[in-house]
Coordinates of C-alpha atoms in Angstrom, one line a residue:
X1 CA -49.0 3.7 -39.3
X2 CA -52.4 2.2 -39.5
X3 CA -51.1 -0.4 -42.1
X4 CA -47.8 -1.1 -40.2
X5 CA -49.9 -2.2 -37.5
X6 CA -52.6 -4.3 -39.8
X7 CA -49.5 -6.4 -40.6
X8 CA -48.3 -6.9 -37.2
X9 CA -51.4 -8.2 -36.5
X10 CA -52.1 -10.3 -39.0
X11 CA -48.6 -11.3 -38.3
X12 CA -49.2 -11.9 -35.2
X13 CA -52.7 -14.3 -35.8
X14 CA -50.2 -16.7 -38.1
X15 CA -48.1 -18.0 -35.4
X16 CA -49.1 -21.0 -32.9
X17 CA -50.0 -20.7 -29.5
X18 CA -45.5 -21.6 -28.4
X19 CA -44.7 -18.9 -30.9
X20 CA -46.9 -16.4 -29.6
X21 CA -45.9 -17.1 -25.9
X22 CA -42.2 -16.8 -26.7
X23 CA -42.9 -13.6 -28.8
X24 CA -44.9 -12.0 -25.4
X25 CA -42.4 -13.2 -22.7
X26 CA -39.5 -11.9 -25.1
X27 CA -41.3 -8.4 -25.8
X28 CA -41.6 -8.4 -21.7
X29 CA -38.4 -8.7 -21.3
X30 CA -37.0 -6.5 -23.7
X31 CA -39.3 -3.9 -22.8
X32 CA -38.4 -4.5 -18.5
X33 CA -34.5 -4.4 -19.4
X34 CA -35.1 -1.0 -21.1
X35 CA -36.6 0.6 -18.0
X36 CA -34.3 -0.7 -16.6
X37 CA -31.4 0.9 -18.4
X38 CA -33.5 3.8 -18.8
X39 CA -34.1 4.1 -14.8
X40 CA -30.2 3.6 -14.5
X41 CA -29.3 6.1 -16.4
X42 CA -31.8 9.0 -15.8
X43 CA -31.0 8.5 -12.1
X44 CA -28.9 11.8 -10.9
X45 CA -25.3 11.1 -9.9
X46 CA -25.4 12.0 -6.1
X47 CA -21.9 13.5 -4.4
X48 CA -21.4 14.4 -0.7
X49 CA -22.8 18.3 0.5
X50 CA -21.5 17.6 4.2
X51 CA -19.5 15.4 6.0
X52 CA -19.6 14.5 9.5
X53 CA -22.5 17.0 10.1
X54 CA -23.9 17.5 13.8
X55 CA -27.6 16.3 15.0
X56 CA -28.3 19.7 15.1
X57 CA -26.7 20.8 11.9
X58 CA -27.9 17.7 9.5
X59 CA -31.7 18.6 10.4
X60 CA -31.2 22.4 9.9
X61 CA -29.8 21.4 6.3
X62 CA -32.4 19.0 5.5
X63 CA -35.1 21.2 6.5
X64 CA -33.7 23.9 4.3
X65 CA -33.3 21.1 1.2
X66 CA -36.6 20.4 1.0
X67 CA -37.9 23.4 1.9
X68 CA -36.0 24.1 -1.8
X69 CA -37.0 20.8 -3.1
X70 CA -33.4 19.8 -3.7
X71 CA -33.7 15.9 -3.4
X72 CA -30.8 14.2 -1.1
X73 CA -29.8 11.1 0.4
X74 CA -28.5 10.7 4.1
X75 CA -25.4 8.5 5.0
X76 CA -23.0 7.2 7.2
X77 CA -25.9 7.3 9.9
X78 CA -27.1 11.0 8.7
X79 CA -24.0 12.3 9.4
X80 CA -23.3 12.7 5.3
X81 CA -26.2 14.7 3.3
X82 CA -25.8 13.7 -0.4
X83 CA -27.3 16.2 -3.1
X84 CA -27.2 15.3 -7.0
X85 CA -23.1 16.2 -8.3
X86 CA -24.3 18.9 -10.6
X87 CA -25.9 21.1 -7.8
X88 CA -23.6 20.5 -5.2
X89 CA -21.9 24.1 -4.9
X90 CA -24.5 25.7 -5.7
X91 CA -26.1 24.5 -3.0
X92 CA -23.5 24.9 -0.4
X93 CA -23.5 28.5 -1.1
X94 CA -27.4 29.0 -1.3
X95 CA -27.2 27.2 2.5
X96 CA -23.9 29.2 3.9
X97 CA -25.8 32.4 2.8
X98 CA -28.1 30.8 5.5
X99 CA -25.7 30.4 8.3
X100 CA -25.9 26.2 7.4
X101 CA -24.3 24.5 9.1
X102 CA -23.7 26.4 12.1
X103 CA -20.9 24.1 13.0
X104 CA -22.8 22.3 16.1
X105 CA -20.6 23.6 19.1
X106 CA -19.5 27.6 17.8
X107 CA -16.5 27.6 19.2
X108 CA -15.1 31.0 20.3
X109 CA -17.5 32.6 17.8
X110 CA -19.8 32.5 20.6
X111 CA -17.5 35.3 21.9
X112 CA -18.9 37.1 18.4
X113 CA -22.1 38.6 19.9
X114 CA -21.1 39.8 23.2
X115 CA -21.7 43.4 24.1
X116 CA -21.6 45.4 27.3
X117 CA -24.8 43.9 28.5
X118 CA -23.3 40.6 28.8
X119 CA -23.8 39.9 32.5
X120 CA -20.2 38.0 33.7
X121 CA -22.3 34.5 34.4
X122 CA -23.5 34.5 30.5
X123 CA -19.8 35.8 29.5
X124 CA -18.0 33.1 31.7
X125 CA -20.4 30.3 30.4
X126 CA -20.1 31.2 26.5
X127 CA -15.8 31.1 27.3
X128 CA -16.5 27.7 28.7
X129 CA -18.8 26.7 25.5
X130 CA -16.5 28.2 23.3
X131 CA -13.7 26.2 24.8
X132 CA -15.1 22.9 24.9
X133 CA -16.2 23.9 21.0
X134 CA -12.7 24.0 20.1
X135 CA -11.5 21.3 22.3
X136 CA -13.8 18.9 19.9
X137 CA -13.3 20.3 16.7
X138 CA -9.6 19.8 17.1
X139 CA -10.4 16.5 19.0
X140 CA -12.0 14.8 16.1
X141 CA -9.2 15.9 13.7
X142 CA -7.5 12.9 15.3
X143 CA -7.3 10.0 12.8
X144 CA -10.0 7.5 13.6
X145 CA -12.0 9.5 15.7
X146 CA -15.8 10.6 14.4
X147 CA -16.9 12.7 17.0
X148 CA -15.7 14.1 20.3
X149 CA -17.8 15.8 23.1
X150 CA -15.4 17.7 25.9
X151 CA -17.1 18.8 29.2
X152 CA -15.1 21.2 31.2
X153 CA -15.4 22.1 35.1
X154 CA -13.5 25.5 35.7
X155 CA -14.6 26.6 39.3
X156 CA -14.4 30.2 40.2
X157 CA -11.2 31.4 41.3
X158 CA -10.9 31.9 45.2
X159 CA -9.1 35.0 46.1
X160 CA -9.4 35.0 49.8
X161 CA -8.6 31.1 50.4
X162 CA -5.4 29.1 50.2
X163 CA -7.2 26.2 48.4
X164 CA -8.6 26.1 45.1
X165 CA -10.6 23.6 43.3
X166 CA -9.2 21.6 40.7
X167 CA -10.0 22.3 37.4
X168 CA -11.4 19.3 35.4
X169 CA -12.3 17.9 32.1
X170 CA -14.5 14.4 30.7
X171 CA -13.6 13.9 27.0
X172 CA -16.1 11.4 25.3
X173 CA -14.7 10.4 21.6
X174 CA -16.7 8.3 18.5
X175 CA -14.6 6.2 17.0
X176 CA -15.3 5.3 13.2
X177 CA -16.3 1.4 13.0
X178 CA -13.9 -1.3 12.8
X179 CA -11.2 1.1 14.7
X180 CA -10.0 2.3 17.9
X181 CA -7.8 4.8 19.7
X182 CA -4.3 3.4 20.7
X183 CA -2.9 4.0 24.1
X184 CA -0.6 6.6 22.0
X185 CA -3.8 8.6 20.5
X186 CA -5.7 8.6 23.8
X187 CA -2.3 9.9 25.8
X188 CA -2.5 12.8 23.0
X189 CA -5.5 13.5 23.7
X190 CA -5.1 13.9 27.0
X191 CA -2.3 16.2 26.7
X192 CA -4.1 18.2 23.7
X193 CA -6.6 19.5 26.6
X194 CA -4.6 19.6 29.6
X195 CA -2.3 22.1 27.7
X196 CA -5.3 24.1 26.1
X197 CA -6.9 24.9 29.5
X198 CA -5.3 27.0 31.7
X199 CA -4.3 24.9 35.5
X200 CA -6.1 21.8 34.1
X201 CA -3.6 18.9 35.1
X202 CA -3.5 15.7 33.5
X203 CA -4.5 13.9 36.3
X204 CA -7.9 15.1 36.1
X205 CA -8.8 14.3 32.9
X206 CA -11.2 11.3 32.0
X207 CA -11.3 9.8 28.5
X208 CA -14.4 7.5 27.3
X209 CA -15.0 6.0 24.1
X210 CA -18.8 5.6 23.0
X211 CA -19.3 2.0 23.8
X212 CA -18.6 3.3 27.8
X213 CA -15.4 1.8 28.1
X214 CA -12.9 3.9 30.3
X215 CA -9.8 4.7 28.3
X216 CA -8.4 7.0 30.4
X217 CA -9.5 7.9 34.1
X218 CA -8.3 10.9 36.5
X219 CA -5.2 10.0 37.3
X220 CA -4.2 8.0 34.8
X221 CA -1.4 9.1 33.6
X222 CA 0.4 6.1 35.8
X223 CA -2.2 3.7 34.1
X224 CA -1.3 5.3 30.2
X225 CA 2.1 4.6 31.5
X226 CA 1.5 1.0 32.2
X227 CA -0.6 1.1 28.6
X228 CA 2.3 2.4 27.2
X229 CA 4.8 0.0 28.8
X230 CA 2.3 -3.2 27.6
X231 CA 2.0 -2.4 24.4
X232 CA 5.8 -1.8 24.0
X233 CA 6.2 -5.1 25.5
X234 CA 4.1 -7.0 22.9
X235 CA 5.4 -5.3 20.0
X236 CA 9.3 -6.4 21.0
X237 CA 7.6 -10.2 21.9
X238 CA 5.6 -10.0 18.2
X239 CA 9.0 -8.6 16.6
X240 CA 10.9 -11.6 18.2
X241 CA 8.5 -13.9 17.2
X242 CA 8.3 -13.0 13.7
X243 CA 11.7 -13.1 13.2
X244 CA 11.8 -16.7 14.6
X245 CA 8.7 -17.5 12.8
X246 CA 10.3 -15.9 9.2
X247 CA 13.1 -18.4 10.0
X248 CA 11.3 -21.3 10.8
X249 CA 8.6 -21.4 7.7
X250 CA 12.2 -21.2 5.9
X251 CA 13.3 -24.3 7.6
X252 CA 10.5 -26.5 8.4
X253 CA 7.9 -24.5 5.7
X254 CA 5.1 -22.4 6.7
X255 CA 2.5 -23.9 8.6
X256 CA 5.0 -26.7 10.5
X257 CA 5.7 -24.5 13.5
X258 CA 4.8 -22.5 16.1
X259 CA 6.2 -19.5 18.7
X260 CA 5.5 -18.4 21.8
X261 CA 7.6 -15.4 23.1
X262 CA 7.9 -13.6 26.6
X263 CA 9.6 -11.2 27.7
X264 CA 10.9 -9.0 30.8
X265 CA 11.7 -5.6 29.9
X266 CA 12.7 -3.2 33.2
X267 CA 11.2 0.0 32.8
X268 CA 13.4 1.9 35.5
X269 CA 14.9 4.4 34.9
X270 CA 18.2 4.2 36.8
X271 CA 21.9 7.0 37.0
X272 CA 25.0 5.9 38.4
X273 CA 27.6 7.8 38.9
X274 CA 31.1 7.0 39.0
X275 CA 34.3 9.3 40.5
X276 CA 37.8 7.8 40.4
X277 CA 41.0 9.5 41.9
X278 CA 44.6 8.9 40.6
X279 CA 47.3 10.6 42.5
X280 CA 51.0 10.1 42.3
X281 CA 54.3 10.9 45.0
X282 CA 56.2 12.2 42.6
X283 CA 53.9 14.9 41.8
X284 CA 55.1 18.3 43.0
X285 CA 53.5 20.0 45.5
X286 CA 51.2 22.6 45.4
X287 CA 51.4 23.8 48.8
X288 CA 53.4 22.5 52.0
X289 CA 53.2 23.7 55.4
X290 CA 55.3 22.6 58.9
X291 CA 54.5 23.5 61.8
X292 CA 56.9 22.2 64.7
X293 CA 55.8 23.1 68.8
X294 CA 59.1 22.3 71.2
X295 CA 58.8 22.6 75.3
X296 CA 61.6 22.3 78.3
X297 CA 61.0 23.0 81.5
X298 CA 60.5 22.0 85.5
X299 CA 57.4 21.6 86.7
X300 CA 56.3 23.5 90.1
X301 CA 55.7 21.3 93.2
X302 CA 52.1 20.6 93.2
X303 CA 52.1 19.7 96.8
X304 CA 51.5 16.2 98.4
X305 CA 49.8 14.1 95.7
X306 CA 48.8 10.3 95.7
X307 CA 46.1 7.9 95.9
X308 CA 43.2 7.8 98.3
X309 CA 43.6 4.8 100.0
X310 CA 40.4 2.5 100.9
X311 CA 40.9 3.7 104.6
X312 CA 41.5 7.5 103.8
X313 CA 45.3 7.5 104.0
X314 CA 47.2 9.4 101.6
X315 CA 50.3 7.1 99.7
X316 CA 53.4 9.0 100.5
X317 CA 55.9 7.0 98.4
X318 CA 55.8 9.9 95.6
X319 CA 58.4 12.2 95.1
X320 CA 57.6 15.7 96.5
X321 CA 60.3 17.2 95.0
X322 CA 60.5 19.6 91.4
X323 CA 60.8 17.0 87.8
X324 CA 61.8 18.3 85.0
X325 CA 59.6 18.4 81.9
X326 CA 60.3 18.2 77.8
X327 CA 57.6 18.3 75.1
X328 CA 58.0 18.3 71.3
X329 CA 55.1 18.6 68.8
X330 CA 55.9 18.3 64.4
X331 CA 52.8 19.0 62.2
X332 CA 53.7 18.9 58.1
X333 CA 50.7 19.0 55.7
X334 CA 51.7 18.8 51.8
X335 CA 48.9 19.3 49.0
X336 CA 49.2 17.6 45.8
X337 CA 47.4 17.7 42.4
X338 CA 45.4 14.7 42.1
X339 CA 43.6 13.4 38.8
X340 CA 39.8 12.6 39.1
X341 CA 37.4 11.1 36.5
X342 CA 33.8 11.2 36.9
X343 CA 31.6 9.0 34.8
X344 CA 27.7 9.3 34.7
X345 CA 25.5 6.5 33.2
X346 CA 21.9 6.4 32.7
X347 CA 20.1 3.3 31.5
X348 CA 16.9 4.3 29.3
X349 CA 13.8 2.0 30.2
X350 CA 12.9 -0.8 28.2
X351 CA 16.1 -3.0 28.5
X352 CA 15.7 -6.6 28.4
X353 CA 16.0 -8.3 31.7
X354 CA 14.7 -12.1 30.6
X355 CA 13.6 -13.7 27.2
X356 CA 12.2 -17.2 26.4
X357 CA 11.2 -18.7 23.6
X358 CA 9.4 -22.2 23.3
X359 CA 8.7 -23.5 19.3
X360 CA 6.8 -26.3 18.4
X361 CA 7.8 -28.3 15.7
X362 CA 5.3 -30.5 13.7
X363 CA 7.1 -34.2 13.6
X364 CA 5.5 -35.1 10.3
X365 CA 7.1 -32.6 8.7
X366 CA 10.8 -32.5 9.9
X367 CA 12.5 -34.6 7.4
X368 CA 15.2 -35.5 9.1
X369 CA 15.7 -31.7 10.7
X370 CA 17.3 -31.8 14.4
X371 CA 15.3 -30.0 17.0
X372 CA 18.9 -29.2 18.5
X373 CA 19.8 -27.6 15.4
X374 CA 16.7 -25.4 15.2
X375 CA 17.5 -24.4 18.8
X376 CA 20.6 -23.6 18.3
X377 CA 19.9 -21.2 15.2
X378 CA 17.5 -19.1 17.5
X379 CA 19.3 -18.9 20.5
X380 CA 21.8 -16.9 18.1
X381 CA 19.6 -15.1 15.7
X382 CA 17.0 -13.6 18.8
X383 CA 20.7 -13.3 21.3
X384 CA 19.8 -15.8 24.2
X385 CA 22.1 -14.8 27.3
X386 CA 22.3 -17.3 29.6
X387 CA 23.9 -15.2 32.5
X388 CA 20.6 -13.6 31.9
X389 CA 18.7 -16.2 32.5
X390 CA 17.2 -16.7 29.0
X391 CA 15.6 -19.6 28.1
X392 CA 14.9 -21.4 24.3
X393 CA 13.0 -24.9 23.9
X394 CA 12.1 -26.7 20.5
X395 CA 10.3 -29.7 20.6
X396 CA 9.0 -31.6 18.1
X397 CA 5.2 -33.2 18.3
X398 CA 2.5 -33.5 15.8
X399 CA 0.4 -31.0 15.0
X400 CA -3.6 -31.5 15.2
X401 CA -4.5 -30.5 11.4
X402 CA -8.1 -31.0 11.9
X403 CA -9.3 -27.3 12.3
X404 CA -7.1 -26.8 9.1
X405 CA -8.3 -29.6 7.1
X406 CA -12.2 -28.6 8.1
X407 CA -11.4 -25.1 7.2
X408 CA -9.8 -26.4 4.0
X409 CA -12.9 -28.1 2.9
X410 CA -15.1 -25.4 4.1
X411 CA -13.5 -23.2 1.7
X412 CA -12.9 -25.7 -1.4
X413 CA -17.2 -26.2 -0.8
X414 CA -17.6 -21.9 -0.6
X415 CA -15.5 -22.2 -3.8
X416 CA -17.5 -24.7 -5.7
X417 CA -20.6 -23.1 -4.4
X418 CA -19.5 -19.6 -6.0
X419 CA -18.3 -21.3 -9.3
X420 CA -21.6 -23.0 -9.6
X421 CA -23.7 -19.8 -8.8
X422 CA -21.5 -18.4 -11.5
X423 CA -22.1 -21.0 -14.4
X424 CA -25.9 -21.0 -13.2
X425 CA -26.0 -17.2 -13.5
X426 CA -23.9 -17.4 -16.6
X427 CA -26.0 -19.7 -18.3
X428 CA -29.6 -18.7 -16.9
X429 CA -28.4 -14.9 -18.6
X430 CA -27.6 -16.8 -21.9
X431 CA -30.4 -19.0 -22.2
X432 CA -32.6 -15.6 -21.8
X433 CA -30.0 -14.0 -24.3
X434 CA -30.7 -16.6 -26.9
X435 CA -34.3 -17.1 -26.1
X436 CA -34.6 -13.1 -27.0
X437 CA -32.5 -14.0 -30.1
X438 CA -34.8 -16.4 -31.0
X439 CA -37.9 -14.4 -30.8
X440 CA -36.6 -11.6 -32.7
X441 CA -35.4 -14.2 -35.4
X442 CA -38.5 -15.9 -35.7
X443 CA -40.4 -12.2 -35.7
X444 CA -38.1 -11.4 -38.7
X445 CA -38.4 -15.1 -40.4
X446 CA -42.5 -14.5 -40.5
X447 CA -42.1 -10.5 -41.2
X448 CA -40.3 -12.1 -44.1
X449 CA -42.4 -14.6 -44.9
X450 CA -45.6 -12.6 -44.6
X451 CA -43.8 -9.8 -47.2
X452 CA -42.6 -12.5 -49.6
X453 CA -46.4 -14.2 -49.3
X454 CA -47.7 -10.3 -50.3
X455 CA -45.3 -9.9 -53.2
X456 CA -46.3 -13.1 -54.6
X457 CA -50.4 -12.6 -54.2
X458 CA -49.5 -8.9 -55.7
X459 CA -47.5 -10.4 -58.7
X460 CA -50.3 -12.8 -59.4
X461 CA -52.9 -10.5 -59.3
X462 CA -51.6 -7.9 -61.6
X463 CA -50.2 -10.4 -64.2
X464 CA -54.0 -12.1 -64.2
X465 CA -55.6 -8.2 -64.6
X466 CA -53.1 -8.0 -67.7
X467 CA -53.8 -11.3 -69.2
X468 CA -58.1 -10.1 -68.6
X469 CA -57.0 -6.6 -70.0
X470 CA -54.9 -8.6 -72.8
X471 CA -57.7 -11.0 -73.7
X472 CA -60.6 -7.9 -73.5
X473 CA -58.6 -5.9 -75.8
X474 CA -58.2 -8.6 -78.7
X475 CA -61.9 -9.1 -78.0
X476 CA -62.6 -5.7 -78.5
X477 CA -60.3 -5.0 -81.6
X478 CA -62.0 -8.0 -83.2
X479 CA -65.3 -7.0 -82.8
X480 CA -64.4 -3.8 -84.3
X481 CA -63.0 -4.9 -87.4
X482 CA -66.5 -6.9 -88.1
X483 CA -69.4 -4.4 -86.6
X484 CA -69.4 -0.8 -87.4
X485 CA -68.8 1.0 -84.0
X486 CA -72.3 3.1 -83.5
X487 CA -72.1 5.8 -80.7
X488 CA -74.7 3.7 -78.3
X489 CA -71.5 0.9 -78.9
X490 CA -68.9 3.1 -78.0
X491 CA -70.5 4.6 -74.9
X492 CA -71.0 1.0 -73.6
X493 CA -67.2 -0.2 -74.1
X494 CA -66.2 3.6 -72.1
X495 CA -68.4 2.2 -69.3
X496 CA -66.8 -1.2 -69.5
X497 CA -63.3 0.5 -70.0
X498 CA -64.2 2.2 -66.6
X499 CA -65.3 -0.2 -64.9
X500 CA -62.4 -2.4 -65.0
X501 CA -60.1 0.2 -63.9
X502 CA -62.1 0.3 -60.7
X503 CA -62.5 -3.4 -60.4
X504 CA -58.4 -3.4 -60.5
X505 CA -57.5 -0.4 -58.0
X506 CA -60.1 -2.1 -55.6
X507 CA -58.4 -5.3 -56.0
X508 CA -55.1 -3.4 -55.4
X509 CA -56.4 -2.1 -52.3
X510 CA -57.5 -5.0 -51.3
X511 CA -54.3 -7.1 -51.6
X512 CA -52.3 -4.2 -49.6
X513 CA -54.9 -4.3 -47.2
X514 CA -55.1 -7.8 -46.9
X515 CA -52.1 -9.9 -48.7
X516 CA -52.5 -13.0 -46.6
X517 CA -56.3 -13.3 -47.2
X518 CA -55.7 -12.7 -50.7
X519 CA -52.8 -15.1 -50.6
X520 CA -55.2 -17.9 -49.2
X521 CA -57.9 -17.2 -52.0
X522 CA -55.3 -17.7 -55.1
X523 CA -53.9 -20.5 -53.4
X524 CA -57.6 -22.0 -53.0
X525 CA -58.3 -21.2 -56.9
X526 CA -55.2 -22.6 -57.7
X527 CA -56.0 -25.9 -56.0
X528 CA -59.6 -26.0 -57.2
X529 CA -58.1 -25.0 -61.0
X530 CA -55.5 -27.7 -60.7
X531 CA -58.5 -29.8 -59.5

């Protein structure tokens, strides 16, 4: 280990000031980009514990989390707790054997803990919490809808009085962002309580979103009408247009026209019924009756009769005498069958009563398309009555394109913009790719170097100690042949034998201790041999 690093650093000391700064920023960045990686991938994978948790219930559970150190994370605007995925059920059951969450509004387990104590204020109150706990839970069921509050005014019943107070209800709903309750969902929701509370009438229900606006107020049942009735309106106008539009962009091409619809749709509801009699002569009779009366006689003398006169005198030009009297009366009645046909008809709201469409055509881009054509081809594919009173007008006109051309450029610049971040980013992440590159090449073209540089220096030095050993042992075996070895002799060449043997391992030490400073001296003996 201790040699390893020696190396390094001499290494290290070999390379100019460039190299070095390259070698520092790249071990920098190598070593950053690890914890990095590292960080990313000791960090715990974290996975919903509760979902659309109450006030109340979010701080009960993240009081109990870290009071069992349990690390979390809050979203959704601490209505979500997240806990790490590998101790999410675990934890949900350590906290329901706590009661957690408690649910916010109980509902009717309120009613749970009631005994015969309960005083009938405290029992009447929890039946009012416990239905307004239901009325929201089943509230926010509804798609779209977050959270839902429902306030409930049941007066006491009045059993001596002919009047009772109404009972009433507020509903105030969250809606989720980016969406809100159609007149549809808000009309159901309206219904959902009047029908859950006994003698609550839909009248007296209120409806208000979270942002204060009024969606439904007591009463309103005529306005959610009139909601209902709009939006029907502007989904048959948007279905009209569309199907002129879908035509046109065929026509003219998308982008050369444009369609305004309106229409008058009656919303009355309206029964006639219809009776029609056929009879005939020549049917028989089902009953006939006669009745004939016949009188003859004289009529008794009635006594002087006439005219008063203007002066009192009495006309006696009449007859005083007896007349005789006839009288016949005839009386027939026949019954016949008689056919009859009654017809009922009822009209069903939302029939058309008036329709007009105007189109715009851009003149640029008819190409030698007649307006009168065009208008022809939608007064039969929407079904313009005239008796009706529809209407249908295509004109032709240019179009202002400068919004579209602006926008067009806006984008073309947004798209340049991105591709140019892009090829900066791209290249900026390869220049620091290859700059890495380079700094480990370089590290390995000096660790090579610096090895190659040690062999050499070792090489030289051992075959130099050979050639000394070489040379000393000739010496030696030719000054034995001529002197007669005397034991003072050979004591002297065993020292000299064991010298050398040190001399070399320290020079062996020395050149794996220090390869490049023994590289430097041979080269410097070489140079000053040579010389």
């Amino acid at each position: 280990m201790t040699v390893g690093l020696e190396r390094f650093a001499a290494t290290f000391k070999e390379f100019t000031t460039g190299q070095k700064t390259v070698a520092i920023l790249g071990t920098a960045a190598l070593v950053l980009a690890g914890a990095m990686i590292f960080r990313w991938a000791a960090a715990p994978s974290y996975a919903p514990l509760y979902s659309g948790l109450a006030p109340a219930d979010a701080s009960a559970v993240v009081d109990e989390l870290t009071a069992q150190g349990v690390p979390y994370e809050l979203t959704a605007g601490g209505t979500t707790v997240m806990v790490p995925q590998g101790s999410v059920y675990d934890t949900r059951i350590a906290l329901s054997g706590k009661g957690l969450p408690s649910g916010g509004d109980n509902g009717y387990s309120l009613l749970d803990n009631q005994d015969l104590s309960t005083s009938q204020f405290k029992e009447q109150t929890d039946f009012k919490r416990a239905m307004e706990g239901e009325l929201s839970r089943t509230i926010q069921a509804i798609d779209g809808v977050q959270s839902a509050v429902v306030h409930l005014a049941m007066p006491p019943k009045q059993v001596f009085s002919d009047q009772q107070d109404p009972t009433t209800a507020s509903v105030l709903v969250g809606t989720r962002a980016g969406t809100s309750l159609e007149p549809q969902q808000v009309q159901a929701i309206i219904n959902l309580v009047s029908s859950s509370v006994d003698g609550l009438k839909t009248d007296n229900i209120s409806v208000t979103d979270s942002t204060g606006r009024v969606l439904a107020a007591p009463g309103g049942s005529a306005g959610a009408a009139a909601s209902t009735q709009t939006q029907q309106v502007s989904d048959f106008e948007h279905r009209i247009k569309h199907q002129v539009q879908s035509m046109l962009d065929r026509v003219v091409g998308a982008g050369n026209s444009t369609v305004g619809v309106t229409a008058d749709l009656s919303f009355d509801k309206a029964t006639t019924e219809t009776v029609r009699h056929f009879g005939n002569a020549d049917t028989p009779a089902l009953s006939e009756s006669v009745a004939t009366e016949e009188y003859s006689g004289v009529a008794p003398n009635a006594g002087s009769t006439g005219v008063v006169g203007p002066d009192g005198q009495m006309d006696s030009d009449l007859a005083a005498d007896d007349a005789t009297t006839e009288y016949t009366k005839r009386n027939a009645t026949t019954d016949r069958a008689v056919d009859r046909t009654t017809e009922v008809r009822e009209a069903a709201p939302g029939s058309v009563r008036s329709l007009h469409v105007a189109v715009a055509l851009d003149s640029r881009s008819l190409n030698g398309t007649d307006p009168q054509v065009v208008q022809d081809l939608i007064a039969a594919g929407v079904g313009i009555d005239d008796e009706r009173g529809d209407t249908v007008e295509v004109s032709a006109v240019p179009f202002d394109r400068t919004a579209e051309e602006a926008a067009a450029a806006e984008i073309a610049a947004a798209e340049k913009a991105e591709r140019d971040a892009a090829t900066r980013a791209m290249l900026r992440n390869g220049g620091l790719a290859v700059l890495v590159a380079l700094v480990v090449i370089l590290a390995v073209i000096q660790a090579r170097r610096a090895a190659r540089r040690r062999e050499t220096a070792t090489t030289y030095m051992v075959e130099q100690l050979r050639r000394d050993a070489e040379e000393r042992a000739a010496l030696q075996a030719s000054a034995a042949t001529a002197v007669e070895t005397s034991p003072a002799l050979a004591a002297l060449e065993q020292a000299d034998n064991d010298l050398s043997q040190e001399v070399r391992d320290e020079i062996a030490d020395l050149v794996e201790r220090q390869p490049d400073d023994v590289a430097a001296l041979l080269r410097g003996w070489l140079v000053e041999k040579g010389g």
